[in-house]
Tab-separated table of C-alpha atoms in Angstrom:
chain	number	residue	atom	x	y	z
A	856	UNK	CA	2.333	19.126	17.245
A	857	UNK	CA	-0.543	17.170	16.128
A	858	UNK	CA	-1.121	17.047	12.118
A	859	UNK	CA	2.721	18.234	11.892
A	860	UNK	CA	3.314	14.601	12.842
A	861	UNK	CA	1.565	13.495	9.670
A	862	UNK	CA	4.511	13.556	6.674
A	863	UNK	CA	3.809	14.606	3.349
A	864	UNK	CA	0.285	14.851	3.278
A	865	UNK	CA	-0.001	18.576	3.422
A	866	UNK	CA	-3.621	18.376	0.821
A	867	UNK	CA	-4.941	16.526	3.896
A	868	UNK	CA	-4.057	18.712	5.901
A	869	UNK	CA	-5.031	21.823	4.948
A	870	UNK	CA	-8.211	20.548	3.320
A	871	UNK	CA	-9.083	19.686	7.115
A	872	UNK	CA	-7.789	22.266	8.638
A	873	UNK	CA	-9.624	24.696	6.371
A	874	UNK	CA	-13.072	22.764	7.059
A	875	UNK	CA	-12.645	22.672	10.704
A	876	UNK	CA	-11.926	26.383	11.105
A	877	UNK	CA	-15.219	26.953	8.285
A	878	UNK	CA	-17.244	24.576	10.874
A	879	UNK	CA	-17.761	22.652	7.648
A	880	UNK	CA	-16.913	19.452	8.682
A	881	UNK	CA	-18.794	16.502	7.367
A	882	UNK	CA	-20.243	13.192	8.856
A	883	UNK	CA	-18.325	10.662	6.922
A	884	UNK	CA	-14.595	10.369	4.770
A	885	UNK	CA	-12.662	7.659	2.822
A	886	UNK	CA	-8.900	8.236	3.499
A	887	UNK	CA	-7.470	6.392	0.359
A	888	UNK	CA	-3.824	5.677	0.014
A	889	UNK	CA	-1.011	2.924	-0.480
A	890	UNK	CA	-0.415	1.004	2.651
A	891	UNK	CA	1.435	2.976	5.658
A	892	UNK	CA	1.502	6.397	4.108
A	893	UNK	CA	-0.264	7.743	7.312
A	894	UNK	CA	-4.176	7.182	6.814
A	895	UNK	CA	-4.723	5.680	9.951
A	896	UNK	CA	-2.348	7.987	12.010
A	897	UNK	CA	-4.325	10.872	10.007
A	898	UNK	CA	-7.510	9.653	11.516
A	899	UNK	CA	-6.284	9.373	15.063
A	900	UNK	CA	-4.710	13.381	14.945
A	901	UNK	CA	-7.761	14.713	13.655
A	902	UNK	CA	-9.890	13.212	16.372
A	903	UNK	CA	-6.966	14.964	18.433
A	904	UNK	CA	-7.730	18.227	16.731
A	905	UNK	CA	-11.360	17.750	17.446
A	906	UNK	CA	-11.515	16.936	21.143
A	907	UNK	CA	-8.431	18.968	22.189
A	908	UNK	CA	-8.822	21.368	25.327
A	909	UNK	CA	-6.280	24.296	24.638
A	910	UNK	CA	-6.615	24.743	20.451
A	911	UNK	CA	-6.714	28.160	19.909
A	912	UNK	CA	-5.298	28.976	23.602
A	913	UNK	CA	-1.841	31.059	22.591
A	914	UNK	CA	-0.975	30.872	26.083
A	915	UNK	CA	-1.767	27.029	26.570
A	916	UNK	CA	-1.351	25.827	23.266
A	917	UNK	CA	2.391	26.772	22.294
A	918	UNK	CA	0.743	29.563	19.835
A	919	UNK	CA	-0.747	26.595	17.549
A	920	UNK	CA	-3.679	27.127	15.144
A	921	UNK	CA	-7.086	26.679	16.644
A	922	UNK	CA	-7.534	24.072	14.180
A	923	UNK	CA	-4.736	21.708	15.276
A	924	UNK	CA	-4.023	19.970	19.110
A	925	UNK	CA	-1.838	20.695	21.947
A	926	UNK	CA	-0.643	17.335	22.424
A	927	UNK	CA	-0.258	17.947	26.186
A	928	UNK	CA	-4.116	18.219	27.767
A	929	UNK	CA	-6.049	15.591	29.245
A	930	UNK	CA	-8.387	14.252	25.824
A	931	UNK	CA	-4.834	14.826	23.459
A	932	UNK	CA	-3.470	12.434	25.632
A	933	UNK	CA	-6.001	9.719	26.020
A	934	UNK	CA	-6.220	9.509	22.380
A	935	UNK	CA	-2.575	8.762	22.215
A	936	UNK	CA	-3.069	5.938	25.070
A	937	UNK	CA	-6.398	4.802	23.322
A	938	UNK	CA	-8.195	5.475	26.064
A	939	UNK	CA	-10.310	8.058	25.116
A	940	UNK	CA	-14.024	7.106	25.189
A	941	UNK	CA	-15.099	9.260	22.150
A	942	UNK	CA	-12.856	7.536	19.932
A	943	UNK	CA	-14.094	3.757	18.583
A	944	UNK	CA	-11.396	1.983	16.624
A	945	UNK	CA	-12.806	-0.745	14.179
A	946	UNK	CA	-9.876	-3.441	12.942
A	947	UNK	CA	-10.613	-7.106	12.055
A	948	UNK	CA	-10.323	-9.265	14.760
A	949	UNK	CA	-7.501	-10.996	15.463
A	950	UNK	CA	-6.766	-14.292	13.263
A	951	UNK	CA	-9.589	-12.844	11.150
A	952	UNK	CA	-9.795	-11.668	7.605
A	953	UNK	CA	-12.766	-9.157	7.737
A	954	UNK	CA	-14.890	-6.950	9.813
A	955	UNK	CA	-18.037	-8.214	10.855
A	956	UNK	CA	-21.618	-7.905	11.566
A	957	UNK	CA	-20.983	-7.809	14.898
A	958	UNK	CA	-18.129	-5.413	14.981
A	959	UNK	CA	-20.420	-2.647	13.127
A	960	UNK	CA	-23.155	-3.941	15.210
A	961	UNK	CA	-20.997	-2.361	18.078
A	962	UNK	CA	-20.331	0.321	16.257
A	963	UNK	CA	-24.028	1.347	15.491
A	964	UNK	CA	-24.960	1.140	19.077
A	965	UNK	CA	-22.104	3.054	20.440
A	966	UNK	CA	-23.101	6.449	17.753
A	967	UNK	CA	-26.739	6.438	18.940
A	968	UNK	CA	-24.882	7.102	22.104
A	969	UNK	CA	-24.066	10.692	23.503
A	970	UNK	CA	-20.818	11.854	23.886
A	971	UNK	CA	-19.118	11.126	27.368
A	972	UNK	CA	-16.375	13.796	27.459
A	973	UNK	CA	-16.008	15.651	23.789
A	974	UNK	CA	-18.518	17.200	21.795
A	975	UNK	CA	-18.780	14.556	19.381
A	976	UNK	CA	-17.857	10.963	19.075
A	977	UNK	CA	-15.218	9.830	16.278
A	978	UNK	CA	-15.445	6.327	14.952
A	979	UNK	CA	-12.238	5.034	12.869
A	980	UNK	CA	-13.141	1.984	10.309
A	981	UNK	CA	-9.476	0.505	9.549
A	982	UNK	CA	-9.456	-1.418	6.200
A	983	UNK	CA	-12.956	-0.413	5.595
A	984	UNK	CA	-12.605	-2.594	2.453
A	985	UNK	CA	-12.504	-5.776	4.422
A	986	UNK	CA	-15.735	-5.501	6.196
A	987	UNK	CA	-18.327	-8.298	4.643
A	988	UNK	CA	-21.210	-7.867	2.790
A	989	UNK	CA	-23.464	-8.167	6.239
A	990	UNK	CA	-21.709	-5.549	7.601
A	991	UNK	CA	-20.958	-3.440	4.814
A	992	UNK	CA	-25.256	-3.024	4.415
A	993	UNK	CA	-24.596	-2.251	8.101
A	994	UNK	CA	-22.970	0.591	7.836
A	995	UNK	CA	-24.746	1.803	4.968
A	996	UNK	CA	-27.617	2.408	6.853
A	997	UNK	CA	-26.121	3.800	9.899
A	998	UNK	CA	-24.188	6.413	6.873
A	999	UNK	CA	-27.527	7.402	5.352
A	1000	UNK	CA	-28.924	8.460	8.676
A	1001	UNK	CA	-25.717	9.818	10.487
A	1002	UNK	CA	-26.950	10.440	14.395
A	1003	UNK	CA	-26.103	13.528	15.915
A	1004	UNK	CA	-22.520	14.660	16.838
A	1005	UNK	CA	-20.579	11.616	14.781
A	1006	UNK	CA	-17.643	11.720	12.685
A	1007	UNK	CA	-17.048	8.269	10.209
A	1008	UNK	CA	-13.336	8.023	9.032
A	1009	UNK	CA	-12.555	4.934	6.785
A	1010	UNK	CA	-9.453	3.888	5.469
A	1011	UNK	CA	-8.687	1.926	2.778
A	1012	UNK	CA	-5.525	0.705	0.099
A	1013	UNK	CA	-8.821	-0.862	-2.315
A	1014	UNK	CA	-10.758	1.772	-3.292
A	1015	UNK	CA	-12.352	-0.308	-5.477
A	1016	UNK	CA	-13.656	-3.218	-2.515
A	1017	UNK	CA	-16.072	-0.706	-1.029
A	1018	UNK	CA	-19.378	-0.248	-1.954
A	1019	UNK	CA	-20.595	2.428	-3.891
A	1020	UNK	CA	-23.356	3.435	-1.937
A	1021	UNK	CA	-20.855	3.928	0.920
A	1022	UNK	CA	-18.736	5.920	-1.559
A	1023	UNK	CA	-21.168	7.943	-2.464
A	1024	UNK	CA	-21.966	8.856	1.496
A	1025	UNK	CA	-18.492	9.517	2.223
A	1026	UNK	CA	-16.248	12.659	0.900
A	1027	UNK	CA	-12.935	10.975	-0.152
A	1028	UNK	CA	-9.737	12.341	1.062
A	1029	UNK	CA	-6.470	10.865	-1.587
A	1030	UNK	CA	-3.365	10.112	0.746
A	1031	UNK	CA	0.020	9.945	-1.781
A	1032	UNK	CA	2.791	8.161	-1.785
A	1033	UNK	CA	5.535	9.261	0.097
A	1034	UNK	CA	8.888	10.833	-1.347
A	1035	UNK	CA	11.832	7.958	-1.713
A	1036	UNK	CA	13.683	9.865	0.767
A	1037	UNK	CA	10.808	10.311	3.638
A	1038	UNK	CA	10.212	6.299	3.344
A	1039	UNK	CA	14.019	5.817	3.600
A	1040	UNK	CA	14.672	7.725	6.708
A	1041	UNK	CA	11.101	6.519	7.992
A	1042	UNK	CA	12.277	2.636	7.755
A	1043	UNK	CA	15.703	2.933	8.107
A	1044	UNK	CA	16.642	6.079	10.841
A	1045	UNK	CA	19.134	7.500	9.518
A	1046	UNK	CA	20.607	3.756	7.586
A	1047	UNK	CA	24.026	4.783	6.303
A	1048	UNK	CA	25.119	3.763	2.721
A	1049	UNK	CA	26.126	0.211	1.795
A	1050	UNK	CA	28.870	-1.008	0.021
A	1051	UNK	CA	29.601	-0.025	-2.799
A	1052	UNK	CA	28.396	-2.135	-5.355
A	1053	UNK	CA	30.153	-0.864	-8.839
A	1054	UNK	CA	32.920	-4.156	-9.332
A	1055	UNK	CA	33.374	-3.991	-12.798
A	1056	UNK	CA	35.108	-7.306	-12.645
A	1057	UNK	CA	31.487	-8.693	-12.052
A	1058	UNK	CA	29.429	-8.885	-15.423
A	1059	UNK	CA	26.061	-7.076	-16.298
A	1060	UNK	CA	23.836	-10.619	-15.191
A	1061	UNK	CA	25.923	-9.916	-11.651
A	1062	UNK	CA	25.953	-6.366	-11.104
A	1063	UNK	CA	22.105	-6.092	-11.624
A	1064	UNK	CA	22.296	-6.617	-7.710
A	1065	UNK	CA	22.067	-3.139	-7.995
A	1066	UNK	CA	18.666	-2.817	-9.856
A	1067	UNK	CA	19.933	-0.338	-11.493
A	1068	UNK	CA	22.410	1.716	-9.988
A	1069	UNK	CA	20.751	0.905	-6.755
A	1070	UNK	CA	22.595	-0.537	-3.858
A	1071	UNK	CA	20.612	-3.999	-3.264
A	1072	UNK	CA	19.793	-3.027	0.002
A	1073	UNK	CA	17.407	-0.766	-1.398
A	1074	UNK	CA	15.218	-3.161	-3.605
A	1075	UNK	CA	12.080	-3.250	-0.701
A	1076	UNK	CA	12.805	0.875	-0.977
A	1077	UNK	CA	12.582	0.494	-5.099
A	1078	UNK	CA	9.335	-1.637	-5.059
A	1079	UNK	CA	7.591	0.265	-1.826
A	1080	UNK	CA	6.056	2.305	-4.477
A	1081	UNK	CA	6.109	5.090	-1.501
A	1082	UNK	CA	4.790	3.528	1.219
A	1083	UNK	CA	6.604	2.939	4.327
A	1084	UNK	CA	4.742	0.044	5.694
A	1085	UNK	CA	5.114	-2.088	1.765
A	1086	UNK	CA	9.189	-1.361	2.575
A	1087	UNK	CA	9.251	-2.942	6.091
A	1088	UNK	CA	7.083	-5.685	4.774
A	1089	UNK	CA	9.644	-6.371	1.952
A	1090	UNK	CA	12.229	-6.085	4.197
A	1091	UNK	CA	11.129	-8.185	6.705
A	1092	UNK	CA	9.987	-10.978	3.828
A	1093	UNK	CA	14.393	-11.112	2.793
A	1094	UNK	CA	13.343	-11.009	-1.128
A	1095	UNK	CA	16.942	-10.356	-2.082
A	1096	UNK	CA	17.822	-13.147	-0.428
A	1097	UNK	CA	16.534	-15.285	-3.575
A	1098	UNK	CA	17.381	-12.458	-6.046
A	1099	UNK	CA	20.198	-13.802	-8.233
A	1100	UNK	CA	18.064	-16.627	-9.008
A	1101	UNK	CA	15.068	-14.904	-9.740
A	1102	UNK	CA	16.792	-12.600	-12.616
A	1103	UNK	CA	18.155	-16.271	-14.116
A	1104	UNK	CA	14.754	-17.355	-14.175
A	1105	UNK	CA	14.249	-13.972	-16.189
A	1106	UNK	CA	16.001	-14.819	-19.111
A	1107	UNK	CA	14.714	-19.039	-18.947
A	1108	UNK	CA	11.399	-17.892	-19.606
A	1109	UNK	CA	11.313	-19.106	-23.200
A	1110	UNK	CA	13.088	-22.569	-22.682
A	1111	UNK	CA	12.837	-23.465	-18.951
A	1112	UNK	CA	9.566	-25.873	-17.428
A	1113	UNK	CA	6.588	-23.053	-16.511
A	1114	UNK	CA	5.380	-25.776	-14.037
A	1115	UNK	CA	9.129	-25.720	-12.479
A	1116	UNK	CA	9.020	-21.738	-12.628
A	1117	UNK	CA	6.135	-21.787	-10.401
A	1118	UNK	CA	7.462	-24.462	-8.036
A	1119	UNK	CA	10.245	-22.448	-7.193
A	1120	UNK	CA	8.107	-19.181	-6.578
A	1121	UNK	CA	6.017	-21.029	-4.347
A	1122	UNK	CA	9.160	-22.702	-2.315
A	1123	UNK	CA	9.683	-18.968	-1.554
A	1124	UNK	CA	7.067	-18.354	-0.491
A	1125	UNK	CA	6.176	-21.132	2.121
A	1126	UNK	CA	2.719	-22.178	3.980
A	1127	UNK	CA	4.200	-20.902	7.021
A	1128	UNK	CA	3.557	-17.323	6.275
A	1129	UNK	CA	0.027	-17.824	5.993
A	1130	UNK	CA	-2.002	-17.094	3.045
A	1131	UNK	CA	-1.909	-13.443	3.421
A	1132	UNK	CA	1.996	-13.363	3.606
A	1133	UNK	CA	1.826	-15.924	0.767
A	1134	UNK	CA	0.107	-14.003	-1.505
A	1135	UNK	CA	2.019	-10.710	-0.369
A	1136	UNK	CA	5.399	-12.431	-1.126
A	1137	UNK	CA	3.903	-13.769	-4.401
A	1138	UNK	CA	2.578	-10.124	-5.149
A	1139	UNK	CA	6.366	-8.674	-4.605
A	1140	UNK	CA	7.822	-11.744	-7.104
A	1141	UNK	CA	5.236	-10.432	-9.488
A	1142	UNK	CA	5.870	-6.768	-9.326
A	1143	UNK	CA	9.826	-7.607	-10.074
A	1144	UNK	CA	8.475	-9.808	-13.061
A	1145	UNK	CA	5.940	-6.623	-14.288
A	1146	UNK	CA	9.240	-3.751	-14.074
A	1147	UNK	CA	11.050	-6.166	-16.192
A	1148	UNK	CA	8.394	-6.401	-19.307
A	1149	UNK	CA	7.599	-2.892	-18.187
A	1150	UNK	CA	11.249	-1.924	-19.269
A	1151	UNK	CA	11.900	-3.986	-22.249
A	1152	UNK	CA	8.600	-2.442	-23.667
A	1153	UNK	CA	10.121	1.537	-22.509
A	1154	UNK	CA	13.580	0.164	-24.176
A	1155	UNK	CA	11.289	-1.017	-27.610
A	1156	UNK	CA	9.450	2.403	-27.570
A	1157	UNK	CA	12.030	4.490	-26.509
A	1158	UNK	CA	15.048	2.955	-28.469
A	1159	UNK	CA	16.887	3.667	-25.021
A	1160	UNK	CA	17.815	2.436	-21.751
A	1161	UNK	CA	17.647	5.150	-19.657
A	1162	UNK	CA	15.789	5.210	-16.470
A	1163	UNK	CA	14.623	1.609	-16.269
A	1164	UNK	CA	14.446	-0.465	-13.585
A	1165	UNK	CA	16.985	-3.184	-14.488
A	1166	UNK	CA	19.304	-1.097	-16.067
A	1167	UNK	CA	21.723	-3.623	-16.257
A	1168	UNK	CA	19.842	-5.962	-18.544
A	1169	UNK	CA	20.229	-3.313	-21.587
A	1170	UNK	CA	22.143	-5.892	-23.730
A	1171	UNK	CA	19.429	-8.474	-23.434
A	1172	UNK	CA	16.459	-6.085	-24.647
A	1173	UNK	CA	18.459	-5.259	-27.570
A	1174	UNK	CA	18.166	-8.949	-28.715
A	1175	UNK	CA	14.429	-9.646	-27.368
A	1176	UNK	CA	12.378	-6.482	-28.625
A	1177	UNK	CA	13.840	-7.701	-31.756
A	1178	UNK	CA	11.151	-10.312	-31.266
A	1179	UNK	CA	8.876	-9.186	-29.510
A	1180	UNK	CA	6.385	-6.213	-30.546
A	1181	UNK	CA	5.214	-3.764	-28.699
A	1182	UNK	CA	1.250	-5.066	-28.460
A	1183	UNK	CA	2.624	-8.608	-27.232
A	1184	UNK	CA	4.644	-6.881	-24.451
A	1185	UNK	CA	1.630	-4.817	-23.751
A	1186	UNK	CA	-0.583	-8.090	-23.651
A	1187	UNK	CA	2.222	-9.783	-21.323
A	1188	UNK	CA	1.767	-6.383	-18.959
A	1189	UNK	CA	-1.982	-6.808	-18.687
A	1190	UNK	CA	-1.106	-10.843	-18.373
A	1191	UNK	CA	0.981	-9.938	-15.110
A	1192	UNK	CA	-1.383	-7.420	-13.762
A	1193	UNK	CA	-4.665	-9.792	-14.198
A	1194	UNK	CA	-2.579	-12.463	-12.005
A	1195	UNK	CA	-1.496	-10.217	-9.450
A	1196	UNK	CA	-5.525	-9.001	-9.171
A	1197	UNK	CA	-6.022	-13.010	-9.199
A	1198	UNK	CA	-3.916	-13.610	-5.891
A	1199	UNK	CA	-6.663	-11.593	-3.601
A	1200	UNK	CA	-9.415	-13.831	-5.601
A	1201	UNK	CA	-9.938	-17.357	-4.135
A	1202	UNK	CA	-7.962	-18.953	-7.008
A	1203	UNK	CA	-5.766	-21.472	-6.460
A	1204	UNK	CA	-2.321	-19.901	-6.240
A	1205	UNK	CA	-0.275	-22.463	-8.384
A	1206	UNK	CA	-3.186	-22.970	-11.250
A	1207	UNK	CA	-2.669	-19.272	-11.553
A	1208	UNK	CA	0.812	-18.793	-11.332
A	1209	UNK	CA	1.133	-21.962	-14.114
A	1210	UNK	CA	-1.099	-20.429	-16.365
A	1211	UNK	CA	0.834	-16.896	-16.449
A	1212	UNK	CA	4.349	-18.827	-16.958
A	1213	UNK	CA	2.436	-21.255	-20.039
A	1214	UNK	CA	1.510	-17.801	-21.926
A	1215	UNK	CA	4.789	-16.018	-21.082
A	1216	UNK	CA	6.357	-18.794	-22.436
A	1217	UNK	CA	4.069	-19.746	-25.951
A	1218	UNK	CA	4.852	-15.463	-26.230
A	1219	UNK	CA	8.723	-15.509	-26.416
A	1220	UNK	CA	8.585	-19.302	-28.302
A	1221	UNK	CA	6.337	-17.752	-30.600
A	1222	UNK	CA	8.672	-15.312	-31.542
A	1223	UNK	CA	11.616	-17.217	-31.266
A	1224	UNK	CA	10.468	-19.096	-33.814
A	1225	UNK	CA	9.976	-16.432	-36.659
């Protein structure tokens, strides 16, 4: 079974298991990819492929490639339980934000080390982005001087948070997003349909519960951007539960408090999730907020409504590209995206959020007033 468990990566997979059949393998890889495509459970079947008894057994091996794992010996199964002692997994701690020193420390002493039962040992850095500066010159060090027999497999969603000089040590591997489809059966198991949501009683403000066309049920689908894990988290989080209000709050821009604006994003986003489910809540408020300038600038450019996000808000672009051009939209776009960057910074969350809604707002009043 092995790297068949891994969906929709199938680059990955045959770029590995073309260099493992070459003997071409290197010391070090960046698996880079949205959140819960499969990066991590990537990592953890290769190390399968590596240390398995029977690859390339016919007899043993269910007639799989010599390349891939049985899934059935002795090290295929202790890498499932975690048990094998080949295979170091690096997280952050618990109740912590990054790796450590101390946790690459570990790491370091444990390569110089030989192998106990496989030919090699295969250590797995998990959010490689989040290690700290201490530990990232760590690393570096132990990369630029690989020992003996050791495989380095980092993953990361922030290509852009590691260092270069560990970049430029590592080969990187690009993990996509997965099909709407796989992510729907993936978080959902077979989910059937929900109602149907096509009352044409209901008018357009209403009926863009179904973000266009979509059943609202499938909004964390709509903004997983392909990635399983996103979905459950939006899920999980109940953003539609505050929908209806936040597409009102869509067309108040111009004339509504900013400061009130951000008070109610925030009351949706309470302390009690912690600052990491904070800011991910705030990130999924904002990512509704970018689709919607998003589409009114496709509707300006386009002169059309097809294929946007909030289909049902047609009638309203008609009246407000009339207003606004094409460069302010694009300004309010980079606006958006420059907060959402801000929430990982150590900003504070309503000065930022206050200062997006003041320049949304002088934008449409601006116009308005033309």
């Amino acid at each position: 079974m092995s790297f068949q468990r891994v969906i929709s990566q199938t680059h990955a997979v045959s770029y590995f298991q073309g260099v493992i059949s070459r003997g071409r393998l290197g010391h070090a890889y960046v698996f880079y990819g949205p959140e819960g495509v499969g990066k991590a459970l990537f990592a953890r079947e290769l190390a399968k492929a590596l240390f398995c008894q029977t690859k390339g057994d016919a007899s043993t091996s269910g007639g799989l490639p010599s390349n891939d794992a049985c899934d059935v010996c002795n090290p295929c199964r202790k890498v499932d339980s975690g048990m094998h002692p080949d295979l170091y997994w690096v997280i952050p701690l618990e109740g912590k934000r990054d790796i450590g020193i101390k946790q690459i420390k570990a790491l370091e002493d444990r390569a110089y080390l030989k192998p106990l039962e496989a030919n090699r040992r295969v250590f797995v850095l998990e959010d490689a982005d989040k290690m700290t500066e201490e530990a990232s010159n760590c690393l570096l060090k132990t990369l630029e001087e690989p020992p003996p027999g050791t495989l380095f497999l980092l993953t990361t969603t922030a290509i852009p948070s590691l260092r270069r000089t560990i970049l430029s040590r590592c080969q990187v591997v690009r993990f996509q997003s997965l099909p709407t489809e796989v992510v729907r059966g993936l978080i959902d198991g077979g989910r059937p349909e929900g109602p149907s949501t096509a009352d044409s009683a209901h008018p357009p403000e209403v009926r863009l519960r179904r973000m266009s066309e979509a059943n609202l049920a499938d909004l964390p689908l709509l903004l997983s951007c392909g990635s399983p894990g996103r979905a459950t988290k939006l899920r999980e989080e109940r953003v539609t539960s505050h929908i209806d209000r936040f597409l009102e709050m869509l067309q108040e821009v111009r004339s509504v408090d900013s400061f009130s604006i951000t008070q109610e994003l925030m009351e949706w986003c309470p302390d009690t999730t912690g600052l990491e489910g904070r800011r991910s809540l705030l990130r999924t408020w904002l990512d509704l907020l970018l689709a919607y300038y998003r589409d009114m600038l496709l509707y300006k450019v386009r002169g059309g409504g097809t294929g946007l996000f909030y289909g049902g808000f047609v009638p309203s672009f008609e009246t407000r590209t009339r207003d606004l051009s094409a460069d302010t939209l694009l300004q309010i776009l980079e606006d958006i995206a420059t907060t959402i960057e801000g929430l990982y910074s150590n900003a504070n969350l309503n000065l930022l959020l206050d200062n997006l809604f003041l320049r949304l707002a002088s934008y449409e009043r601006a116009t308005g007033n033309r």
